[in-house]
Short mmCIF file of C-alpha atoms in Angstrom, two decimals:
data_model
loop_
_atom_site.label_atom_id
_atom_site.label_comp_id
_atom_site.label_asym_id
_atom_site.label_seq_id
_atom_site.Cartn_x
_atom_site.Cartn_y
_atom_site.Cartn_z
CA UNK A 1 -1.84 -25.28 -13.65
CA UNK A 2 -0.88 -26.03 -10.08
CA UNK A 3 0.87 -28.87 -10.31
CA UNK A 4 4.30 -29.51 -8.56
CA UNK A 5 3.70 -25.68 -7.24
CA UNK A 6 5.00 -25.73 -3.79
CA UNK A 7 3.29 -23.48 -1.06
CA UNK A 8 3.64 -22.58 2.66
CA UNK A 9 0.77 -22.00 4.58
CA UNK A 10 1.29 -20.06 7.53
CA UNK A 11 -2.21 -20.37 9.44
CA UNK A 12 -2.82 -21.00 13.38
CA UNK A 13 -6.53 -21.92 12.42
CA UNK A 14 -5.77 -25.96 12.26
CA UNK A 15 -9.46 -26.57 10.56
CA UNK A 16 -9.25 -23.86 7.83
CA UNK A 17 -5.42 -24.99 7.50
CA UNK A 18 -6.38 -28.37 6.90
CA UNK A 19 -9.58 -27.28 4.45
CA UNK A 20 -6.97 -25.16 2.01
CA UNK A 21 -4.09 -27.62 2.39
CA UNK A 22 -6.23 -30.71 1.40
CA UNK A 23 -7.60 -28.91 -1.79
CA UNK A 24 -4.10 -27.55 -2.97
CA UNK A 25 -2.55 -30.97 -2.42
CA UNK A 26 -5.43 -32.07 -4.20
CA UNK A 27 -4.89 -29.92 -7.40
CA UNK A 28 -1.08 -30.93 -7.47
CA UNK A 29 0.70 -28.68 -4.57
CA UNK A 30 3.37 -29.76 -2.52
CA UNK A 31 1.92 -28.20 0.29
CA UNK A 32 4.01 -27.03 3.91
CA UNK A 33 2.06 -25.55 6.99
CA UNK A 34 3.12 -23.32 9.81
CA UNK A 35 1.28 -22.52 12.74
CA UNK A 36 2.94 -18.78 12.98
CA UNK A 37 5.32 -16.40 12.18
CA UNK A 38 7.92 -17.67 13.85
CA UNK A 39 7.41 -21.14 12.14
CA UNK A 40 7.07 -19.61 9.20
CA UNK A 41 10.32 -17.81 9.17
CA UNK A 42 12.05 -21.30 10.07
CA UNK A 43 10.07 -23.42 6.95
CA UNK A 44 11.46 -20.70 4.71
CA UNK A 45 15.20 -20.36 5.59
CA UNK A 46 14.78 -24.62 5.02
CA UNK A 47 13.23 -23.89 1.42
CA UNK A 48 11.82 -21.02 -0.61
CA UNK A 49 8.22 -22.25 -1.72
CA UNK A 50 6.48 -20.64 -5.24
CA UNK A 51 4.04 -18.96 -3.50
CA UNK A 52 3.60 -17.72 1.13
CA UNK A 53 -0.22 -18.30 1.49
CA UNK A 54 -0.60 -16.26 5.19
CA UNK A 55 -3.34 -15.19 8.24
CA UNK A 56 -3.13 -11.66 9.59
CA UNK A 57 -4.26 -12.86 12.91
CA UNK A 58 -1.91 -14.73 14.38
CA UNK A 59 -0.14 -15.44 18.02
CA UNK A 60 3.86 -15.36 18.65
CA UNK A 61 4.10 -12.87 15.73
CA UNK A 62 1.17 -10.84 13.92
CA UNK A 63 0.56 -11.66 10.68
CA UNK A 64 1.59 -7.80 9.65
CA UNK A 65 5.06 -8.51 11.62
CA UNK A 66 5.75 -11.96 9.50
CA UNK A 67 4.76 -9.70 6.28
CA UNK A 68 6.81 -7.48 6.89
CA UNK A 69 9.98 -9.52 7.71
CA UNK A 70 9.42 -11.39 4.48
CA UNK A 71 9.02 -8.50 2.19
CA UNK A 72 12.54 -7.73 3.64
CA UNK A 73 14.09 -11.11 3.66
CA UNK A 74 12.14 -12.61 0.64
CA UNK A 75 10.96 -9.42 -1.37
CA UNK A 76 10.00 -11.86 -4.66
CA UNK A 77 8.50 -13.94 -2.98
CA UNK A 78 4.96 -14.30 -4.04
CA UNK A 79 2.70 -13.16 -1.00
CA UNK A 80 -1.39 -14.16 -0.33
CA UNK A 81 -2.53 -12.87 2.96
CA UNK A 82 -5.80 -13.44 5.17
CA UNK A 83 -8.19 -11.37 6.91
CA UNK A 84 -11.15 -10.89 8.38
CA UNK A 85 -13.53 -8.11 7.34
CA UNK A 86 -13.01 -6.00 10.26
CA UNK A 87 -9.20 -6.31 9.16
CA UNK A 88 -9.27 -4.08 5.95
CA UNK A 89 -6.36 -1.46 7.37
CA UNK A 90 -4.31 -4.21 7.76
CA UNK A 91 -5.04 -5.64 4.61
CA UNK A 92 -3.61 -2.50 3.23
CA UNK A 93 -0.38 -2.34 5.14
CA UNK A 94 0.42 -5.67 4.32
CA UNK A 95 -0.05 -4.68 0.20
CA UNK A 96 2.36 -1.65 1.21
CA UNK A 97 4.94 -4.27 2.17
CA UNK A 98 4.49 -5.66 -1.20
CA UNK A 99 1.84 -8.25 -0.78
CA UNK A 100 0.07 -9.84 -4.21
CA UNK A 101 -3.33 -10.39 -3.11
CA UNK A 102 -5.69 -10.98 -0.41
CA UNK A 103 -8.28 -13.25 0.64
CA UNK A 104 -11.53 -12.38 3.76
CA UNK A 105 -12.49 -14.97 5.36
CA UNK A 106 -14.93 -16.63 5.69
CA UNK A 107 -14.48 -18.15 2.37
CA UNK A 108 -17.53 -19.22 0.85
CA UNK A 109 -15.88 -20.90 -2.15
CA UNK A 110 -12.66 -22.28 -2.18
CA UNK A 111 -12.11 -21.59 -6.44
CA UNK A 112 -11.53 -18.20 -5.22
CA UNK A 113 -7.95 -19.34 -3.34
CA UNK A 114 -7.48 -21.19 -6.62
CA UNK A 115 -7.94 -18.18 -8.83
CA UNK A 116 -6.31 -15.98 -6.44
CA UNK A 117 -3.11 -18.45 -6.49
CA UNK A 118 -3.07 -18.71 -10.17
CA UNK A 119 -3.18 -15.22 -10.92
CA UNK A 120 -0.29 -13.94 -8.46
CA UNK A 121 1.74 -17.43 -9.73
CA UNK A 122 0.82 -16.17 -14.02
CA UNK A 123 2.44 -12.81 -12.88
CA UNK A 124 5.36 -14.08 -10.46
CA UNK A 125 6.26 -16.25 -13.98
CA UNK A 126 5.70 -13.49 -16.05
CA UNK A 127 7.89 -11.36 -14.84
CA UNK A 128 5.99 -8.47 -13.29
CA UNK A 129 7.19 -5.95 -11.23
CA UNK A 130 7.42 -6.35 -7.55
CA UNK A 131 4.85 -3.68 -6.62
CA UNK A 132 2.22 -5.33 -8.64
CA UNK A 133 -0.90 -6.61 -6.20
CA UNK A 134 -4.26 -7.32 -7.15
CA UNK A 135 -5.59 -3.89 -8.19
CA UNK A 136 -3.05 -4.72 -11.33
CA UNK A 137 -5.60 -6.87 -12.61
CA UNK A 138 -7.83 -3.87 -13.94
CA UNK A 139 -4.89 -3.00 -15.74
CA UNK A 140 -4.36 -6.17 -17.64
CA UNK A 141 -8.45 -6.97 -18.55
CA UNK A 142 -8.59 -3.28 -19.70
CA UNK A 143 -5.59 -4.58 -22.46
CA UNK A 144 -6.98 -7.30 -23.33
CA UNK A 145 -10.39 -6.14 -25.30
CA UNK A 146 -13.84 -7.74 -24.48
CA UNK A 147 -12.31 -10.20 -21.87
CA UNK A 148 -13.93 -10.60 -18.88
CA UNK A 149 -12.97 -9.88 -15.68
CA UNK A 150 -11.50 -13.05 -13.58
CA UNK A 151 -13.31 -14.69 -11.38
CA UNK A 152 -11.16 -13.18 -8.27
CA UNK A 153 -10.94 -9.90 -9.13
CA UNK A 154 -15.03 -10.05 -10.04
CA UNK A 155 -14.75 -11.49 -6.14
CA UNK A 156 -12.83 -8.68 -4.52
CA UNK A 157 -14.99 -5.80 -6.02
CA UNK A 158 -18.35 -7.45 -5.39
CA UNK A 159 -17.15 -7.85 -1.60
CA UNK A 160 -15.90 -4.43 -1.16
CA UNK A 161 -19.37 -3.29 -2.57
CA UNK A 162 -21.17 -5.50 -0.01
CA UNK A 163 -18.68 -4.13 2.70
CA UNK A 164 -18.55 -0.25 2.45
CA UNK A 165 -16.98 0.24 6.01
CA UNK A 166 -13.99 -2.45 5.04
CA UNK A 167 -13.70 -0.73 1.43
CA UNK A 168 -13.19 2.56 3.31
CA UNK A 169 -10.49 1.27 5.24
CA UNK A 170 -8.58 -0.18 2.67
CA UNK A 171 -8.79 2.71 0.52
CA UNK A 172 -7.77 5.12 3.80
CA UNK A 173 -4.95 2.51 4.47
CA UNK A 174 -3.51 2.68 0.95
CA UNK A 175 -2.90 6.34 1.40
CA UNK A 176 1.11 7.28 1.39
CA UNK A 177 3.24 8.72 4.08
CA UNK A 178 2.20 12.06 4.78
CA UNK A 179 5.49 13.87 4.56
CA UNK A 180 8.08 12.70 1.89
CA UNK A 181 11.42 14.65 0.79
CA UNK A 182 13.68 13.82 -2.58
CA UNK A 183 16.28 15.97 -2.96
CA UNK A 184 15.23 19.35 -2.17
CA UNK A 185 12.13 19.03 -2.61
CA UNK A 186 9.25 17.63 0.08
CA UNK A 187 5.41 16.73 -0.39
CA UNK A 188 3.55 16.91 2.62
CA UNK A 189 -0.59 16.47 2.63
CA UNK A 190 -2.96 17.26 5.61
CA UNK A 191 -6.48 15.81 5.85
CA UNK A 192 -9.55 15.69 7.32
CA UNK A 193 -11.98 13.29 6.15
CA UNK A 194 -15.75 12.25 7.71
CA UNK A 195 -15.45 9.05 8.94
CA UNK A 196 -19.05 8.46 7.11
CA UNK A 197 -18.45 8.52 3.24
CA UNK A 198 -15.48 7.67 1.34
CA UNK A 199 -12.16 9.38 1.33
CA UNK A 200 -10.15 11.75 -0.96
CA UNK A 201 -7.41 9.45 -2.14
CA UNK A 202 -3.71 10.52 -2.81
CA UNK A 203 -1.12 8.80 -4.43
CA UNK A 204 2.67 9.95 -5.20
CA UNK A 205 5.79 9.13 -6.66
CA UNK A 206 8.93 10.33 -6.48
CA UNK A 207 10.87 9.82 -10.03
CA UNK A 208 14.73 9.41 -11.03
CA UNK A 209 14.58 12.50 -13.12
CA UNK A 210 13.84 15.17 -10.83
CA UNK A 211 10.07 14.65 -11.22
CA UNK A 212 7.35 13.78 -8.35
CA UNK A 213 3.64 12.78 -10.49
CA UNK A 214 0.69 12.57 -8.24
CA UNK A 215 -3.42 11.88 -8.44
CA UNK A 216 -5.68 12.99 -6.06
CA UNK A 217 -9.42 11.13 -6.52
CA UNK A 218 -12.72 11.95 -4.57
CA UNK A 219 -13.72 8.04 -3.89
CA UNK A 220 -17.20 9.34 -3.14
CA UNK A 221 -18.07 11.53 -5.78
CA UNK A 222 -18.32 7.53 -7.97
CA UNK A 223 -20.94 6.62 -5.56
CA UNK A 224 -21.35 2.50 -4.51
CA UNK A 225 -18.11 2.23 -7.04
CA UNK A 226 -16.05 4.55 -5.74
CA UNK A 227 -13.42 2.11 -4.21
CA UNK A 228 -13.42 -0.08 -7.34
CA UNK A 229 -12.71 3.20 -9.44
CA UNK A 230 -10.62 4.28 -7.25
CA UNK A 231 -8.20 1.30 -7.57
CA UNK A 232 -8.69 0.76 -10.82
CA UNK A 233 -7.23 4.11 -11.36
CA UNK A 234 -4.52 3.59 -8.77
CA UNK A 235 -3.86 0.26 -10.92
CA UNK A 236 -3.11 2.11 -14.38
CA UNK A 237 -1.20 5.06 -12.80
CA UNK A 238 1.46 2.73 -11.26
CA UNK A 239 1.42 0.85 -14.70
CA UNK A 240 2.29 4.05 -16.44
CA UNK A 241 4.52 4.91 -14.43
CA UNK A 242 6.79 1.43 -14.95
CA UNK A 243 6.43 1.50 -18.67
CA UNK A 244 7.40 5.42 -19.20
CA UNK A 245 8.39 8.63 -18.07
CA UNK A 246 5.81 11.26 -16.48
CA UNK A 247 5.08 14.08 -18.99
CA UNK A 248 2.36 16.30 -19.73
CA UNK A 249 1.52 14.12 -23.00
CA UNK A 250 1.80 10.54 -21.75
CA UNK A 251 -0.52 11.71 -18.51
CA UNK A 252 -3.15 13.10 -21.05
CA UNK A 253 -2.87 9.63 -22.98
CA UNK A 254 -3.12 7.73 -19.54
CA UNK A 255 -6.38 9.77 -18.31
CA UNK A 256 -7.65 8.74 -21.59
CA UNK A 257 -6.98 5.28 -21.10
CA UNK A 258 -8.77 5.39 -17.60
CA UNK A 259 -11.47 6.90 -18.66
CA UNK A 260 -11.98 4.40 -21.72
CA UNK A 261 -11.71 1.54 -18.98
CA UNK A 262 -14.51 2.96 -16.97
CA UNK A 263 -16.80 3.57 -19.71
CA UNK A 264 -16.59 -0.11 -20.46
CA UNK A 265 -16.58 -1.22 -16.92
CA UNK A 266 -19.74 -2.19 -15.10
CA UNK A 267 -17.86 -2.18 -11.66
CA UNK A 268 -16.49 1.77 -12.58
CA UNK A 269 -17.72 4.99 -13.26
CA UNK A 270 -16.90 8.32 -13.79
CA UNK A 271 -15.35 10.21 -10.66
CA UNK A 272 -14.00 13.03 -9.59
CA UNK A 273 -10.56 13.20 -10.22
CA UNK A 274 -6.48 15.51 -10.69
CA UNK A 275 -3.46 14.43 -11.30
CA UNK A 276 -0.16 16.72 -11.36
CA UNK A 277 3.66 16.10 -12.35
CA UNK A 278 6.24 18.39 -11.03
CA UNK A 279 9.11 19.08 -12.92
CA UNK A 280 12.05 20.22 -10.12
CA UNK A 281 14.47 20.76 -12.84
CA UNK A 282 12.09 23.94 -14.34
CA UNK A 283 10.46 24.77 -11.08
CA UNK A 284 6.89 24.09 -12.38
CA UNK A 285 3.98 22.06 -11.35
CA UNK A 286 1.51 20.64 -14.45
CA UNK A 287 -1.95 20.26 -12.82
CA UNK A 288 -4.79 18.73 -14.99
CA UNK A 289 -8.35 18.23 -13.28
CA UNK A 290 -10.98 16.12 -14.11
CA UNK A 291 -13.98 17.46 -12.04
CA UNK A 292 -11.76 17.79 -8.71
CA UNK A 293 -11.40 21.21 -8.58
CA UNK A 294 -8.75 23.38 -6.28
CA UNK A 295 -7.20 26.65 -5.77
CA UNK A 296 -3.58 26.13 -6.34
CA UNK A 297 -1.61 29.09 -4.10
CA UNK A 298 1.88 29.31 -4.85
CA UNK A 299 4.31 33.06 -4.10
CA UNK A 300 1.25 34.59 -2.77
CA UNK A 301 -1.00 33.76 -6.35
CA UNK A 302 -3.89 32.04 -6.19
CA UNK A 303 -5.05 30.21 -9.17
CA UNK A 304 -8.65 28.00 -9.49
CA UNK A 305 -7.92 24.87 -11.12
CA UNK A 306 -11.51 23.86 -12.74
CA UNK A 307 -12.95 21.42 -14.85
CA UNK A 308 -16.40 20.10 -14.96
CA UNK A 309 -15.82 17.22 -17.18
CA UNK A 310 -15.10 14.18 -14.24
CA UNK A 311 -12.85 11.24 -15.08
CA UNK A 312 -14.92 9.40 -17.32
CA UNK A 313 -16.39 11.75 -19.26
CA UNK A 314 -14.19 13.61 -21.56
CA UNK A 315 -11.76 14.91 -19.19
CA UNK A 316 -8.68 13.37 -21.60
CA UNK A 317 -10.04 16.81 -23.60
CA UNK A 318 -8.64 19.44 -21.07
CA UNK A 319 -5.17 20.84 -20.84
CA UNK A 320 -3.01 20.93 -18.36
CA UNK A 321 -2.29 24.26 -16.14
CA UNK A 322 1.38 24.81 -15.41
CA UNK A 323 1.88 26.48 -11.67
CA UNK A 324 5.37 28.58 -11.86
CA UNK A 325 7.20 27.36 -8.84
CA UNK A 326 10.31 29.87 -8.50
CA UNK A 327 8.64 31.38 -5.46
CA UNK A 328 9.65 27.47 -3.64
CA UNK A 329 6.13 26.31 -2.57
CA UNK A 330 2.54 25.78 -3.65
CA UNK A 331 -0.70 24.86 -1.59
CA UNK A 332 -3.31 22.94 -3.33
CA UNK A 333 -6.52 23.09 -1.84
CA UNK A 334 -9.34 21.14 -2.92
CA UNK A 335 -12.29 22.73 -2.72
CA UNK A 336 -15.89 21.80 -3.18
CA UNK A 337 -15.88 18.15 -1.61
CA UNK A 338 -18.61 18.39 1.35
CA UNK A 339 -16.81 17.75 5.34
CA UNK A 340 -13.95 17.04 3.89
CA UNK A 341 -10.60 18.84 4.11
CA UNK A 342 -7.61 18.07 2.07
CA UNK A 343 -4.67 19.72 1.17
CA UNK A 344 -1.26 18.87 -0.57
CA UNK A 345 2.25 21.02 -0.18
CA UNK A 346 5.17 20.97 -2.00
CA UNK A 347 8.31 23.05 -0.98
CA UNK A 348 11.85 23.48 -2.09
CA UNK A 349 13.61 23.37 0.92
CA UNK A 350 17.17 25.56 -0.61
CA UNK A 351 17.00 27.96 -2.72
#
């Protein structure tokens, strides 16, 4: 299990230090501590350790600065980092930088580090890719038939349910760069979101091929499991992603695999969700909806993008729309989504 695993600890908190370093040594670690950043950096130019177990809150050097200057030093280096509940944005830079998993303190039982530490080591070992993190997790369980969720994912999504104000800021802190260019082509998104319910979540990718795939999800519209849906669809679209290309078939077969996922999920259910794929090469955008509806305006013609089947109940039945791009930009709007406003552009910059 853990034995002969070696770990750093970077922690200026010398009592919780000494409460995780005592049980890991206990289960078999060979265990080094740091009292900050700085430290840190020093323990691991003497020796890379299996796994960087790290606090956000830190002197010398935040936690988020350390992070960072690993992921760019050490970027396979397994990463744990620690927070407190009022530390959720950070939480979610510091998985932007490439972080595994997380762990808010205080922590009530200390099998959670455990499971949290074996999970991020089973993947490190396995081979996955880099950008995995925790979310990843609803990804594998969903693959694996009737088994059960781990104990540390079952963890994290209870605690963002008792936390709604710490769930919203992860979820707001996972969003992407507003303005992002490949080529000739740039996404940019503007929003305006009530600080009282859950956000409209965006995710992008730019691909190899001349292709940009996006979702857009209504966190909300799932009620008390909106951030758990939420991830666990940001989990299977960044799985798709690594194991194929983008295409108006394999995004039909992924929404079907979400929404199979949530119907079997007790943490998940259905939401309001769209998810697009341009295709630079033809000038085209591919929109499907699954209850998020918009009006897509592109060379002066609008076009209402509508479904009322939400993510979870037979939207894997609709078609996708295609959106002829020759005229070099489209606007879509979502519409239909309370105080919120959110918008997403895309724009060939040459003609």
């Amino acid at each position: 299990m853990l034995e002969g695993k070696e770990v750093l600890i970077v922690e200026d908190d010398p009592v919780f230090s000494r409460i995780i370093s005592s049980f890991l040594r206990k289960e078999g670690c060979v265990v080094r501590e740091a009292e900050n950043g700085l430290d840190g950096l020093k323990a691991l130019r003497e020796g890379i350790p299996d796994l960087l177990l790290s606090d956000l809150s830190m002197p010398v050097m935040t936690g988020l600065e350390f992070v960072e200057e690993v992921s760019m030093e050490y970027p396979m280096l397994p990463v744990i980092v620690i927070s407190g509940t009022g530390g959720m944005s950070d939480v979610a830079q510091a998985l932007r930088f490439g972080v595994k998993d997380f762990l808010i303190k205080p922590i009530e039982d200390i099998m959670v580090v455990k499971s949290a530490i074996l999970s991020v080591l089973e993947d490190a070992d396995g081979g996955v890719n880099s950008d995995a993190d925790f979310s990843q997790q609803w990804f594998k369980v969903s693959q694996n038939g009737d088994q059960p969720l781990t104990e540390e994912l079952k963890w994290h999504l209870e605690d963002l349910l008792d936390n709604p104000g710490s769930a919203r800021d992860l979820l707001m802190g996972l969003m992407p760069d507003q303005d992002s260019q490949q080529g000739d082509w740039r996404l940019s998104y503007h929003s305006l979101q009530s600080a009282d319910t859950n956000p409209v979540v965006l995710d992008y990718t730019w691909m190899m091929d001349g292709q940009m795939a996006f979702y857009m999800v209504d966190s909300a519209s799932a009620g008390e499991n909106g951030t758990a849906t939420t991830l666990m669809i940001r989990a299977f679209f960044n799985e798709y992603l690594r194991s194929q290309d983008a295409d108006e078939k394999g995004f039909v077969h992924l929404v079907h695999q979400i929404e199979h996922a949530i119907k079997r999920s007790t943490y998940a259910s259905p939401i309001r969700a769209m998810f697009g794929i341009l295709n630079a090469a033809e000038s085209q955008l591919d929109v499907l909806s699954a209850g998020l509806n918009a009006v897509v305006d592109g060379s002066g013609k609008a076009l209402i993008v509508k479904n009322e089947n939400l993510l979870g109940i037979d939207a894997s039945t609709t078609r996708f729309q295609t959106i002829d791009l020759s005229g070099g930009s489209v606007r879509v709007s979502l519409s239909e989504i309370g105080l919120t406003s959110f918008s997403l552009d895309i724009q060939r910059l040459s003609a």
